[in-house]
């Protein structure tokens, strides 16, 4: 393995000198004459090569294959020899491209720079969408963001130019919408440093959210490693109609599988009902698959995808895909799924999920009684539509039809109504076609083409922190405090259509399928079922050109980071393992209940520090609940006996050579892909994270940074560790795949021994010993 990596690194260096890395990686794809995107004219569609790989796999696996397996296995680095066993083996894969949003790209590119490589090896892009705060409206908010974030944007743009990445400027739109419009295609394997990268499954690709260190591997032309996923099949029958929308499919699946039911699996949709869903609707379903912990989600290639490809200027790709539809881009007959879910779209009721978790589902017919029973605030304060999940032309059109219907009866939105276009193309098109004007008359505010309130970039003024209130959104995630940093905000996730209808009524008690409203003339009326064109009749208006291609050779360009910067910081390598057992480690915090990456590394105002590891580490665990006192960001310093903020105590431990562990509950690290939730504990002296179970991306991120992600062999052993306990991990010299770690827990002079499991393979153990995956990469490069 080491020899193989050294050879690859040598090839990369040689190729990088003359700027030919992209051609080096794509040389096996030369059979097709169709480019994978208009921005990558020299990289051709990979179908012939993928088909060759797939035939090799078929000769080894004598059974029908799911669509997920076809796409995944055809991207194997060594299809002739690699072990393939669902849920067990690790696959070494060759993704077709890498995508990064601006908040995660900073750390990913800082890691790439520190690797010493000259140019990225695969088509890669950076998208500026996370750092734009919603305040007044799109134009003003964008101008303010460009000014506030100039240092970061300049760094990202100059780094892209030097190392060969495409750069999408602030205002271009949300990464996942840009990818769907320009880069995704059926059969694609893409990794993205954002948990909602699976949005691309709406165009038939396997698009997987990862941490920045994984992106560095792929950009360095190293095989990317993924534990072979299981495959959950969702068979759709019937037809979507009326108030039911694609969002309701994934809201129902979240109800069935919960936030961790998809962990370690790809969700594959199939069945006759698929054809009733638009391409962007399929994207909505795949996007929110991140909320059930799925590796990714995917739909088979069909004519709805072909229509979207044609509308976005990629007819040649659609034509090429048709040639491989049966062979590569749809499941085999009688293929086997590890689990099968059946959903009849004819019977699917509109849903609204929440609060505080995206899997708490309420059919609209039960919402009123459930809200009253649970004491949710019935009055809705704000309605928000858009985000990467629901900001398509079709979404906007269906919402505008509801708004128009209400205005014909003299009604407008009863509450503030915010609209986030998914991209500059969507913004320009809905403005040209009059939809933006409808929202304006309805009382809405069109925000910037960015993530905005969905990720906490919302300068909300209408309620005070701690004030109990309800908001409804068409977003994907509704963890405590995520949208507005107010832990008392009850955020509900639903379709943009229901958000619009509920905004007219202003209450959770309203069911637009059955309830009447009173018009300005005093007459009762029911809202008509929404309708919107799937694709614009006049075609898409691209709007302002926001893309900057990299120069053919950026080797002479310079990327500077001011040593005094508070937002960017060159990385220093983490220390290597000293070969000794980790003994008598202090418990920094024992977390009670849900602990997402938002709890470990908050977003919102902290996004501005995503390129500065030391500064952003001041948010470590500040949202997690300490089991000792049921409080957030207040723990006892076991060295001094004083109480303090979690980051402050961790810094004290680090300064005094005290190694520590954190202890957590189930599905630890669910949510966003942000690797800062792994980088920060490592930076502040953490050595291991011990929990009942992990979310996939976060577990991998911990491994990449040299931390030990461990799970209780007996989940009840969680109760044996107290905040005052001392933890020892023994026989680490014998650390091996599949071998549990012996753990010694000392509490009040009592010693107990428990077993801790791990999923580390040989390569990942090497990361731990080297101090991080990046350190290991440097070791192998000589």
XYZ file of C-alpha atoms in Angstrom:
782
model
C 0.000 0.000 0.000
C 2.768 2.440 0.959
C 4.644 1.741 -2.252
C 1.492 2.381 -4.272
C 0.932 5.712 -2.552
C 4.539 6.761 -3.097
C 4.208 5.992 -6.789
C 0.993 8.018 -6.987
C 2.605 10.953 -5.215
C 5.539 10.871 -7.617
C 3.154 10.853 -10.576
C 1.220 13.757 -9.091
C 4.353 15.875 -8.657
C 5.509 15.207 -12.190
C 2.085 15.929 -13.628
C 1.632 19.058 -11.545
C 4.749 20.730 -12.881
C 3.302 21.100 -16.350
C -0.298 21.569 -15.219
C -1.557 18.271 -16.644
C -3.084 16.739 -13.527
C -6.611 16.869 -14.861
C -5.636 15.099 -18.074
C -3.603 12.596 -16.028
C -6.640 11.593 -14.003
C -9.027 11.571 -16.966
C -6.845 9.702 -19.443
C -8.967 6.574 -19.157
C -12.074 8.525 -20.123
C -10.955 9.570 -23.596
C -13.400 7.251 -25.426
C -16.292 9.727 -25.032
C -16.345 13.017 -26.923
C -18.877 14.609 -24.553
C -17.440 16.885 -21.848
C -18.633 16.360 -18.268
C -19.448 20.091 -18.073
C -18.985 23.237 -20.122
C -16.452 24.336 -17.516
C -14.376 21.155 -17.967
C -14.102 20.901 -21.777
C -11.054 18.629 -21.655
C -12.612 16.020 -19.356
C -14.942 13.596 -21.105
C -17.860 11.554 -19.832
C -16.612 8.374 -18.118
C -19.331 5.916 -19.145
C -17.200 3.630 -21.288
C -14.554 3.262 -18.613
C -17.188 2.766 -15.922
C -18.905 0.111 -18.019
C -15.612 -1.752 -18.438
C -15.100 -1.677 -14.669
C -18.656 -2.827 -14.102
C -18.231 -5.826 -16.394
C -15.176 -6.767 -14.374
C -17.262 -6.571 -11.200
C -20.046 -8.660 -12.745
C -17.568 -11.398 -13.516
C -16.732 -11.497 -9.817
C -20.215 -10.952 -8.333
C -22.674 -13.285 -9.943
C -25.905 -11.557 -8.898
C -28.156 -8.658 -9.957
C -26.834 -5.272 -8.846
C -28.609 -2.256 -7.399
C -28.096 1.104 -9.067
C -26.004 2.240 -6.100
C -23.705 -0.725 -6.492
C -23.306 -0.158 -10.222
C -22.204 3.437 -9.807
C -20.082 2.849 -6.730
C -18.288 -0.316 -7.821
C -17.629 1.015 -11.313
C -15.538 3.734 -9.656
C -13.327 1.275 -7.772
C -9.616 1.972 -7.984
C -8.843 -1.725 -8.511
C -12.063 -3.416 -9.678
C -10.310 -6.701 -10.381
C -9.059 -7.277 -6.865
C -10.821 -5.145 -4.252
C -12.990 -6.949 -1.740
C -16.680 -6.037 -1.963
C -18.878 -6.869 0.984
C -21.750 -4.587 1.948
C -21.360 -3.092 5.400
C -17.956 -4.683 5.977
C -15.193 -4.053 3.457
C -13.558 -0.695 2.747
C -13.704 0.448 -0.853
C -10.955 2.492 -2.504
C -12.688 4.720 -5.013
C -11.918 7.244 -7.748
C -14.486 10.077 -7.599
C -15.070 12.168 -10.703
C -15.004 15.522 -8.960
C -14.772 17.473 -5.693
C -16.979 20.375 -4.565
C -16.505 22.615 -1.529
C -18.487 25.466 -0.011
C -16.653 28.511 1.312
C -16.952 27.685 5.009
C -15.439 24.198 4.634
C -13.172 25.022 1.692
C -10.977 27.241 3.853
C -9.748 24.370 6.011
C -9.685 21.894 3.121
C -7.517 24.205 1.025
C -5.270 25.035 3.976
C -4.695 21.290 4.338
C -4.087 20.938 0.600
C -1.560 23.783 0.692
C 0.285 22.158 3.589
C 0.532 18.905 1.607
C 2.954 20.570 -0.811
C 1.104 19.455 -3.960
C 1.133 21.678 -7.036
C -2.336 21.291 -8.557
C -5.583 19.428 -7.963
C -5.878 16.121 -9.781
C -9.610 16.067 -10.469
C -12.122 18.754 -11.480
C -12.773 20.720 -8.293
C -14.773 23.829 -7.399
C -15.329 26.242 -4.513
C -18.727 27.883 -3.978
C -19.236 31.020 -1.864
C -22.621 30.539 -0.223
C -22.236 30.184 3.552
C -20.855 33.536 4.673
C -23.720 35.813 3.575
C -25.903 36.872 6.493
C -29.593 37.599 5.922
C -30.476 41.055 7.193
C -32.352 43.345 4.831
C -32.551 41.819 1.370
C -30.471 40.131 -1.297
C -28.612 43.094 -2.836
C -27.669 44.825 0.407
C -26.816 41.625 2.242
C -24.524 40.481 -0.574
C -22.673 43.808 -0.677
C -22.183 43.674 3.093
C -20.880 40.088 2.937
C -18.369 40.934 0.204
C -16.982 43.698 2.378
C -16.904 41.735 5.646
C -15.460 38.579 4.094
C -13.082 40.129 1.563
C -10.023 38.529 3.162
C -11.557 35.064 2.980
C -12.937 35.455 -0.541
C -9.553 36.739 -1.770
C -7.835 33.763 -0.164
C -10.238 31.281 -1.721
C -10.103 32.863 -5.182
C -6.304 33.119 -5.238
C -5.898 29.564 -3.933
C -8.276 28.274 -6.606
C -6.268 30.094 -9.278
C -2.952 28.739 -8.037
C -4.046 25.145 -7.626
C -6.479 24.773 -10.540
C -9.971 24.943 -9.017
C -13.034 26.678 -10.412
C -14.299 29.540 -8.252
C -17.952 30.545 -7.882
C -18.155 34.047 -6.443
C -20.439 35.163 -3.606
C -23.914 35.688 -4.999
C -23.648 32.792 -7.451
C -25.915 30.613 -5.358
C -25.996 27.643 -3.030
C -23.400 24.979 -3.818
C -25.876 22.134 -4.340
C -28.073 24.092 -6.730
C -25.003 25.185 -8.747
C -23.836 21.579 -8.898
C -27.217 20.361 -10.106
C -27.387 23.070 -12.770
C -23.856 22.625 -14.085
C -21.908 19.603 -12.896
C -24.018 16.639 -11.768
C -24.861 13.884 -14.222
C -26.237 10.320 -14.078
C -23.584 7.879 -12.886
C -21.377 10.566 -11.336
C -19.380 9.835 -8.185
C -18.686 13.128 -6.427
C -17.599 14.071 -2.942
C -18.442 17.433 -1.405
C -17.474 19.081 1.856
C -21.076 19.617 2.879
C -23.496 17.089 4.313
C -26.190 17.919 1.727
C -23.993 16.986 -1.237
C -26.420 14.041 -1.852
C -28.682 16.597 -3.561
C -26.975 15.459 -6.781
C -28.746 12.113 -6.496
C -31.661 13.908 -8.121
C -29.642 13.721 -11.341
C -28.723 10.085 -10.835
C -25.290 10.526 -9.275
C -23.771 9.223 -6.080
C -22.833 12.483 -4.382
C -21.432 12.040 -0.895
C -20.754 14.493 1.916
C -17.287 14.314 3.462
C -14.837 16.275 5.575
C -12.115 18.440 4.089
C -9.364 15.883 4.650
C -11.203 13.430 2.386
C -11.395 16.144 -0.264
C -7.634 16.605 0.023
C -7.108 12.900 -0.714
C -9.153 13.074 -3.898
C -7.641 16.359 -5.034
C -4.244 14.721 -4.499
C -5.257 11.813 -6.769
C -5.183 9.296 -3.947
C -7.930 6.666 -3.756
C -10.766 7.754 -1.516
C -11.849 5.274 1.122
C -15.452 4.465 2.035
C -16.875 1.596 4.022
C -18.961 -0.396 1.561
C -22.509 0.832 2.201
C -25.579 -1.283 2.566
C -28.466 -0.369 0.279
C -31.926 0.600 1.506
C -34.538 0.459 -1.221
C -37.516 2.808 -1.233
C -40.132 1.657 -3.716
C -42.450 4.451 -4.809
C -45.823 3.634 -6.326
C -48.678 5.883 -7.377
C -48.342 9.548 -8.291
C -47.652 12.798 -6.484
C -50.497 15.292 -6.831
C -52.333 18.130 -5.123
C -50.737 19.488 -1.966
C -48.369 16.523 -1.663
C -44.838 17.328 -2.808
C -41.471 15.571 -3.150
C -40.518 16.992 0.256
C -43.213 14.830 1.816
C -41.482 11.702 0.547
C -38.323 12.361 2.517
C -40.249 13.676 5.527
C -42.067 10.344 5.598
C -38.830 8.391 5.140
C -37.322 10.367 8.041
C -40.334 9.373 10.132
C -39.733 5.719 9.271
C -35.947 5.545 9.563
C -35.260 8.305 12.163
C -32.108 10.428 12.158
C -29.804 7.416 12.327
C -31.738 4.734 10.434
C -29.845 5.349 7.204
C -26.372 5.261 8.737
C -23.968 3.145 6.710
C -26.395 2.822 3.804
C -27.295 4.360 0.477
C -30.997 5.019 0.001
C -32.057 4.017 -3.495
C -35.444 5.134 -4.810
C -37.155 3.104 -7.514
C -40.566 2.038 -8.729
C -43.278 3.418 -10.996
C -43.840 6.435 -8.758
C -40.425 7.860 -9.591
C -41.614 9.172 -12.949
C -44.164 11.473 -11.287
C -41.388 13.444 -9.586
C -39.412 16.219 -11.295
C -35.637 16.140 -11.421
C -35.357 18.968 -8.887
C -37.970 17.204 -6.748
C -35.758 14.129 -6.731
C -32.914 16.424 -5.685
C -35.011 17.622 -2.739
C -35.551 14.047 -1.582
C -31.884 13.125 -1.900
C -30.721 16.362 -0.284
C -32.558 15.720 2.946
C -31.394 12.111 3.068
C -28.546 13.566 5.106
C -31.042 13.920 7.958
C -31.461 10.157 8.268
C -27.707 9.583 8.354
C -27.562 7.996 4.899
C -24.267 7.862 3.042
C -26.166 9.293 0.091
C -29.400 8.815 -1.880
C -30.010 8.251 -5.579
C -32.667 7.933 -8.271
C -32.355 5.979 -11.547
C -31.886 7.920 -14.777
C -35.202 8.784 -16.452
C -36.713 11.294 -18.856
C -37.378 13.851 -16.091
C -33.607 14.025 -15.643
C -33.081 14.185 -19.404
C -35.465 17.154 -19.612
C -33.576 18.976 -16.881
C -30.229 18.292 -18.523
C -31.555 19.675 -21.795
C -32.989 22.767 -20.083
C -29.634 23.459 -18.449
C -27.687 23.170 -21.712
C -26.539 19.569 -21.387
C -28.537 17.682 -24.003
C -25.398 15.844 -25.123
C -24.983 14.387 -21.641
C -28.611 13.243 -21.618
C -28.110 11.564 -25.001
C -24.971 9.861 -23.735
C -26.757 8.698 -20.575
C -29.544 7.078 -22.591
C -26.976 4.749 -24.186
C -26.049 3.420 -20.750
C -29.461 3.624 -19.070
C -29.988 -0.111 -18.592
C -26.376 -1.179 -18.308
C -25.175 1.405 -15.793
C -27.843 3.907 -14.735
C -30.718 1.776 -13.421
C -30.964 -1.212 -11.063
C -31.007 -4.765 -12.343
C -34.242 -6.719 -12.128
C -34.510 -8.753 -8.932
C -31.627 -6.935 -7.238
C -31.617 -7.340 -3.470
C -31.867 -4.524 -0.927
C -30.795 -4.816 2.693
C -34.075 -3.187 3.651
C -37.112 -2.263 1.577
C -39.600 0.535 2.292
C -42.852 0.902 0.315
C -44.526 4.287 -0.116
C -47.768 4.795 -2.047
C -47.654 8.359 -3.342
C -51.417 8.304 -3.906
C -51.904 7.982 -0.153
C -48.983 10.146 1.021
C -50.209 13.071 3.093
C -48.328 16.395 3.349
C -46.082 16.391 6.415
C -44.488 18.908 8.728
C -41.587 17.666 10.863
C -40.230 19.030 14.124
C -39.495 20.814 16.300
C -35.821 20.345 17.244
C -35.301 17.229 15.117
C -36.100 16.481 11.467
C -37.590 13.035 12.101
C -40.489 14.027 14.384
C -43.216 13.800 11.751
C -46.739 15.200 11.789
C -49.153 14.582 8.910
C -50.869 17.916 8.256
C -54.181 16.418 9.429
C -52.597 15.744 12.856
C -50.503 18.905 13.198
C -53.022 20.977 15.153
C -53.800 18.326 17.761
C -50.139 17.307 18.112
C -49.048 20.933 18.541
C -51.705 21.610 21.159
C -50.929 18.369 22.982
C -47.195 19.119 23.135
C -47.496 22.785 23.961
C -45.862 24.106 20.818
C -46.410 27.841 20.237
C -49.341 27.893 17.821
C -48.721 31.320 16.334
C -46.082 31.264 13.588
C -43.608 34.144 13.700
C -41.770 33.705 10.376
C -42.138 31.619 7.225
C -39.039 30.851 5.146
C -38.818 29.136 1.760
C -35.838 28.255 -0.404
C -32.465 26.795 0.719
C -30.475 24.118 -1.074
C -33.339 21.695 -0.484
C -36.266 23.589 -1.987
C -35.310 26.506 -4.220
C -35.994 25.252 -7.722
C -38.005 27.060 -10.365
C -40.815 24.575 -9.767
C -40.766 25.245 -5.997
C -40.906 28.989 -6.542
C -43.730 28.660 -9.073
C -45.901 26.492 -6.827
C -45.472 28.917 -3.936
C -46.277 31.892 -6.176
C -49.503 30.171 -7.261
C -50.592 29.938 -3.617
C -49.621 33.556 -2.979
C -51.579 34.710 -6.049
C -54.616 32.723 -4.966
C -54.565 34.371 -1.533
C -54.063 37.861 -2.951
C -57.056 37.427 -5.254
C -59.070 37.210 -2.025
C -57.318 40.216 -0.510
C -54.938 38.280 1.741
C -51.165 38.387 2.045
C -48.675 36.688 4.278
C -49.664 37.313 7.874
C -46.059 37.075 9.007
C -42.585 37.931 7.651
C -42.015 35.708 4.613
C -38.435 35.188 3.416
C -37.472 33.702 0.051
C -34.016 32.293 -0.722
C -33.343 31.636 -4.426
C -31.065 28.646 -4.917
C -28.833 30.259 -7.509
C -28.267 33.372 -9.582
C -29.916 31.496 -12.450
C -33.054 30.865 -10.379
C -33.076 34.459 -9.092
C -32.781 35.910 -12.582
C -35.396 33.563 -14.016
C -38.053 34.125 -11.329
C -37.469 37.858 -11.636
C -37.880 37.748 -15.414
C -41.022 35.623 -15.134
C -42.658 37.810 -12.495
C -42.480 35.388 -9.557
C -40.273 37.697 -7.498
C -42.838 40.453 -7.963
C -45.556 38.115 -6.690
C -43.566 37.441 -3.526
C -42.959 41.155 -3.075
C -46.701 41.933 -3.296
C -47.376 38.992 -0.971
C -45.239 40.689 1.669
C -42.140 38.616 1.118
C -38.454 39.532 1.120
C -36.183 37.948 -1.472
C -32.844 37.256 0.202
C -29.418 36.701 -1.342
C -28.608 33.589 -3.374
C -27.047 31.892 -0.381
C -27.690 29.569 2.556
C -28.750 32.350 4.911
C -31.101 31.423 7.784
C -30.911 27.715 6.947
C -27.431 27.554 8.479
C -27.868 30.274 11.089
C -26.800 33.212 8.922
C -29.796 35.245 10.029
C -29.688 38.545 11.865
C -33.096 37.971 13.384
C -34.594 40.899 15.317
C -38.271 40.038 15.951
C -37.773 37.879 19.064
C -35.339 37.936 21.947
C -33.070 35.007 22.719
C -34.909 32.658 25.028
C -38.332 33.734 23.811
C -40.460 30.727 22.916
C -41.722 30.957 19.330
C -42.471 28.968 16.173
C -41.066 29.274 12.638
C -41.819 27.108 9.595
C -39.247 26.539 6.864
C -38.658 24.518 3.723
C -35.120 23.837 4.938
C -33.609 20.457 5.810
C -32.394 20.768 9.367
C -34.006 22.118 12.527
C -31.763 21.297 15.451
C -32.016 23.495 18.535
C -30.870 27.040 17.777
C -29.684 26.204 14.275
C -31.578 28.869 12.337
C -31.460 31.838 14.692
C -29.257 30.814 17.668
C -32.338 30.893 19.900
C -32.766 27.567 21.747
C -36.434 28.396 22.377
C -37.309 28.646 18.688
C -39.516 25.742 17.581
C -38.441 25.213 13.966
C -40.590 23.025 11.734
C -39.460 21.624 8.378
C -41.995 21.152 5.603
C -42.567 21.767 1.904
C -42.345 25.344 0.562
C -46.016 25.009 -0.390
C -47.076 24.358 3.199
C -44.791 27.126 4.459
C -46.588 29.544 2.121
C -50.054 28.386 3.152
C -49.238 28.453 6.858
C -47.756 31.941 6.474
C -51.120 33.170 5.184
C -52.950 31.706 8.198
C -50.175 32.450 10.688
C -50.926 29.414 12.826
C -50.060 25.718 13.156
C -53.794 25.068 13.508
C -54.367 25.596 9.776
C -54.758 22.689 7.331
C -54.959 24.067 3.767
C -56.379 20.784 2.474
C -59.560 21.201 4.546
C -59.706 24.538 6.345
C -61.123 27.768 4.971
C -59.748 31.282 5.151
C -61.710 34.521 5.285
C -61.015 36.918 2.419
C -60.956 40.717 2.708
C -64.571 40.710 1.514
C -65.619 38.565 4.469
C -66.260 35.494 2.338
C -64.842 32.085 3.146
C -62.601 30.304 0.636
C -60.187 27.392 0.399
C -56.752 27.731 -1.135
C -56.379 25.954 -4.461
C -53.841 23.158 -4.713
C -50.483 24.583 -5.815
C -49.247 24.434 -9.387
C -45.918 25.366 -10.924
C -44.113 24.702 -14.180
C -41.370 22.119 -13.794
C -39.061 24.091 -16.091
C -39.342 27.682 -17.391
C -41.093 27.906 -20.775
C -38.667 30.628 -21.882
C -35.640 28.705 -20.697
C -33.398 29.677 -17.813
C -31.951 33.176 -17.576
C -28.330 32.707 -16.417
C -28.225 36.145 -14.805
C -24.880 37.654 -13.873
C -21.768 35.618 -14.726
C -20.312 34.635 -11.360
C -17.783 31.968 -12.346
C -13.996 32.385 -12.461
C -12.069 29.585 -14.211
C -8.532 28.778 -13.095
C -5.643 29.772 -15.363
C -3.924 27.031 -17.342
C -0.885 27.391 -15.081
C -1.082 29.058 -11.687
C 2.261 27.830 -10.390
C 3.754 31.332 -10.299
C 0.851 32.798 -8.327
C 1.164 33.475 -4.615
C -1.310 32.793 -1.824
C -0.592 34.856 1.255
C -2.042 34.514 4.711
C -1.404 37.402 7.091
C 0.139 35.995 10.300
C -1.944 38.555 12.219
C -5.204 37.499 10.580
C -8.063 36.551 12.878
C -9.812 34.593 10.117
C -7.097 32.575 8.399
C -4.268 30.568 9.921
C -1.674 28.303 8.332
C -1.954 24.849 9.890
C 0.691 23.326 12.112
C 0.984 19.493 12.075
C -0.568 17.661 15.004
C 1.784 15.691 17.260
C 2.420 12.014 16.540
C 1.375 9.217 18.873
C 4.274 8.500 21.237
C 3.765 4.731 21.162
C 2.496 4.593 24.751
C -0.891 3.786 26.213
C -3.141 6.754 26.937
C -3.495 6.555 30.708
C -5.398 8.487 33.357
C -7.013 10.837 30.878
C -9.466 13.388 32.224
C -13.084 13.536 31.077
C -13.488 17.023 29.606
C -17.248 16.676 29.237
C -19.821 13.916 29.402
C -22.498 15.004 26.986
C -26.144 14.364 27.733
C -28.508 13.575 24.858
C -28.283 14.759 21.266
C -24.869 16.043 20.233
C -24.709 17.147 16.605
C -21.820 18.870 14.888
C -23.741 22.097 15.596
C -23.396 21.350 19.306
C -19.685 20.569 18.954
C -18.809 23.451 16.617
C -21.560 26.024 16.233
C -22.130 27.799 12.920
C -23.865 31.193 12.607
C -21.471 33.941 13.763
C -18.673 31.386 14.139
C -18.536 30.780 10.396
C -16.162 33.727 10.043
C -13.477 31.749 11.874
C -13.650 28.584 9.768
C -10.172 29.288 8.337
C -8.586 29.942 11.749
C -8.397 26.782 13.822
C -7.335 28.407 17.067
C -10.027 31.093 17.024
C -12.875 28.793 16.039
C -11.838 26.376 18.772
C -13.375 28.879 21.182
C -16.767 27.429 20.230
C -15.893 23.803 21.018
C -18.780 22.004 22.752
C -20.449 25.275 23.762
C -23.822 23.927 22.608
C -23.520 20.504 24.267
C -25.388 19.755 27.500
C -23.142 18.759 30.404
C -24.670 15.762 32.195
C -23.225 16.997 35.489
C -25.427 20.102 35.687
C -27.765 20.019 32.660
C -26.142 23.258 31.487
C -24.403 24.257 28.285
C -20.828 25.543 28.211
C -20.263 25.113 31.933
C -18.023 22.308 33.157
C -15.841 21.698 36.176
C -12.092 21.923 35.716
C -10.920 18.688 37.326
C -7.435 20.140 37.768
C -8.409 23.320 39.655
C -11.929 22.566 40.905
C -13.263 25.734 39.286
C -16.194 25.953 36.850
C -15.631 27.405 33.417
C -16.508 27.421 29.723
C -15.648 24.213 27.873
C -13.032 25.740 25.529
C -11.375 27.562 28.444
C -11.080 24.392 30.509
C -9.736 22.487 27.493
C -7.114 25.186 26.929
C -6.087 24.941 30.581
C -5.705 21.182 30.251
C -3.647 21.566 27.088
C -1.358 24.169 28.663
C -0.757 21.851 31.610
C -0.237 18.650 29.620
C -3.538 17.068 30.650
C -4.865 14.674 27.992
C -8.613 14.366 27.837
C -11.539 12.459 26.340
C -15.137 13.419 25.643
C -18.044 11.050 26.247
C -21.271 11.098 24.240
C -24.552 9.357 23.521
C -26.136 7.831 20.377
C -25.547 9.083 16.828
C -22.867 11.444 18.064
C -21.825 13.985 15.419
C -24.955 13.826 13.274
C -25.724 16.765 11.027
C -23.284 18.906 9.074
C -20.063 17.528 7.632
C -17.974 20.223 9.320
C -14.603 18.736 10.165
C -14.015 21.536 12.659
C -15.984 19.386 15.100
C -13.034 16.965 14.869
C -10.230 19.485 14.389
C -11.109 21.503 17.486
C -10.970 18.632 20.024
C -7.666 17.515 18.468
C -6.254 21.048 18.561
C -7.204 21.541 22.212
C -5.660 18.301 23.463
C -8.355 15.656 23.006
C -7.218 12.083 22.356
C -10.405 10.042 22.092
C -14.156 10.409 21.762
C -16.122 7.617 23.462
C -19.825 7.278 22.593
C -22.653 4.825 22.105
C -22.649 5.314 18.314
C -21.335 7.734 15.662
C -22.716 9.435 12.598
C -20.699 8.362 9.535
C -19.049 11.592 8.393
C -18.035 12.685 11.862
C -16.484 9.323 12.726
C -14.351 9.543 9.578
C -13.384 13.143 10.348
C -12.160 12.103 13.803
C -10.043 9.349 12.285
C -8.541 11.762 9.762
C -7.346 14.071 12.540
C -5.704 11.329 14.596
C -8.381 11.027 17.280
C -9.681 7.646 18.405
C -13.452 7.327 17.785
C -14.571 4.564 20.150
C -17.939 3.030 20.975
C -19.049 1.189 24.079
C -19.178 -2.560 23.440
C -21.928 -2.505 26.052
C -23.909 0.757 25.662
C -24.835 0.706 29.366
C -21.153 1.309 30.169
C -21.866 4.945 29.305
C -23.260 5.156 32.845
C -19.987 3.916 34.371
C -18.039 6.974 33.272
C -18.523 10.034 35.471
C -17.219 13.585 34.950
C -14.624 12.862 37.660
C -13.459 9.563 36.133
C -9.976 8.894 34.807
C -9.841 6.947 31.547
C -7.021 4.693 30.353
C -6.822 3.089 26.914
C -4.561 0.054 27.173
C -2.488 -2.072 24.769
C -2.608 0.549 22.014
C 0.566 -0.969 20.588
C -1.624 -3.922 19.660
C -4.323 -1.775 18.057
C -5.703 -3.767 15.134
C -8.798 -3.872 12.915
C -11.723 -5.566 14.660
C -9.885 -5.885 17.976
C -11.652 -4.121 20.889
C -9.681 -1.731 23.065
C -9.422 -2.427 26.760
C -10.477 0.606 28.772
C -9.867 1.181 32.466
C -12.269 3.544 34.267
C -11.192 4.902 37.656
C -13.866 6.669 39.701
C -13.511 7.468 43.407
C -10.771 4.830 43.883
C -12.937 2.232 42.146
C -11.515 0.628 38.990
C -13.685 -0.979 36.308
C -12.630 -2.463 32.992
C -14.818 -2.148 29.918
C -14.435 -2.912 26.226
C -14.525 -0.259 23.524
C -15.068 -1.041 19.859
C -13.716 0.813 16.845
C -13.954 0.618 13.052
C -10.346 1.532 12.285
C -8.707 -0.351 9.432
C -4.956 -0.645 8.855
C -4.693 2.625 6.976
C -6.709 4.495 9.588
C -4.586 3.060 12.383
C -1.601 4.473 10.504
C -3.330 7.891 10.581
C -3.641 7.624 14.354
C 0.002 6.683 14.784
C 1.180 9.469 12.471
C -0.976 12.029 14.252
C -3.364 12.640 11.330
C -4.073 11.514 7.783
C -2.248 14.583 6.488
C 0.836 13.680 8.522
C 0.656 10.176 7.062
C 0.428 11.568 3.542
C 3.623 13.529 4.140
C 5.371 10.448 5.532
C 4.532 8.446 2.419
C 5.622 11.212 0.068
C 9.105 11.075 1.552
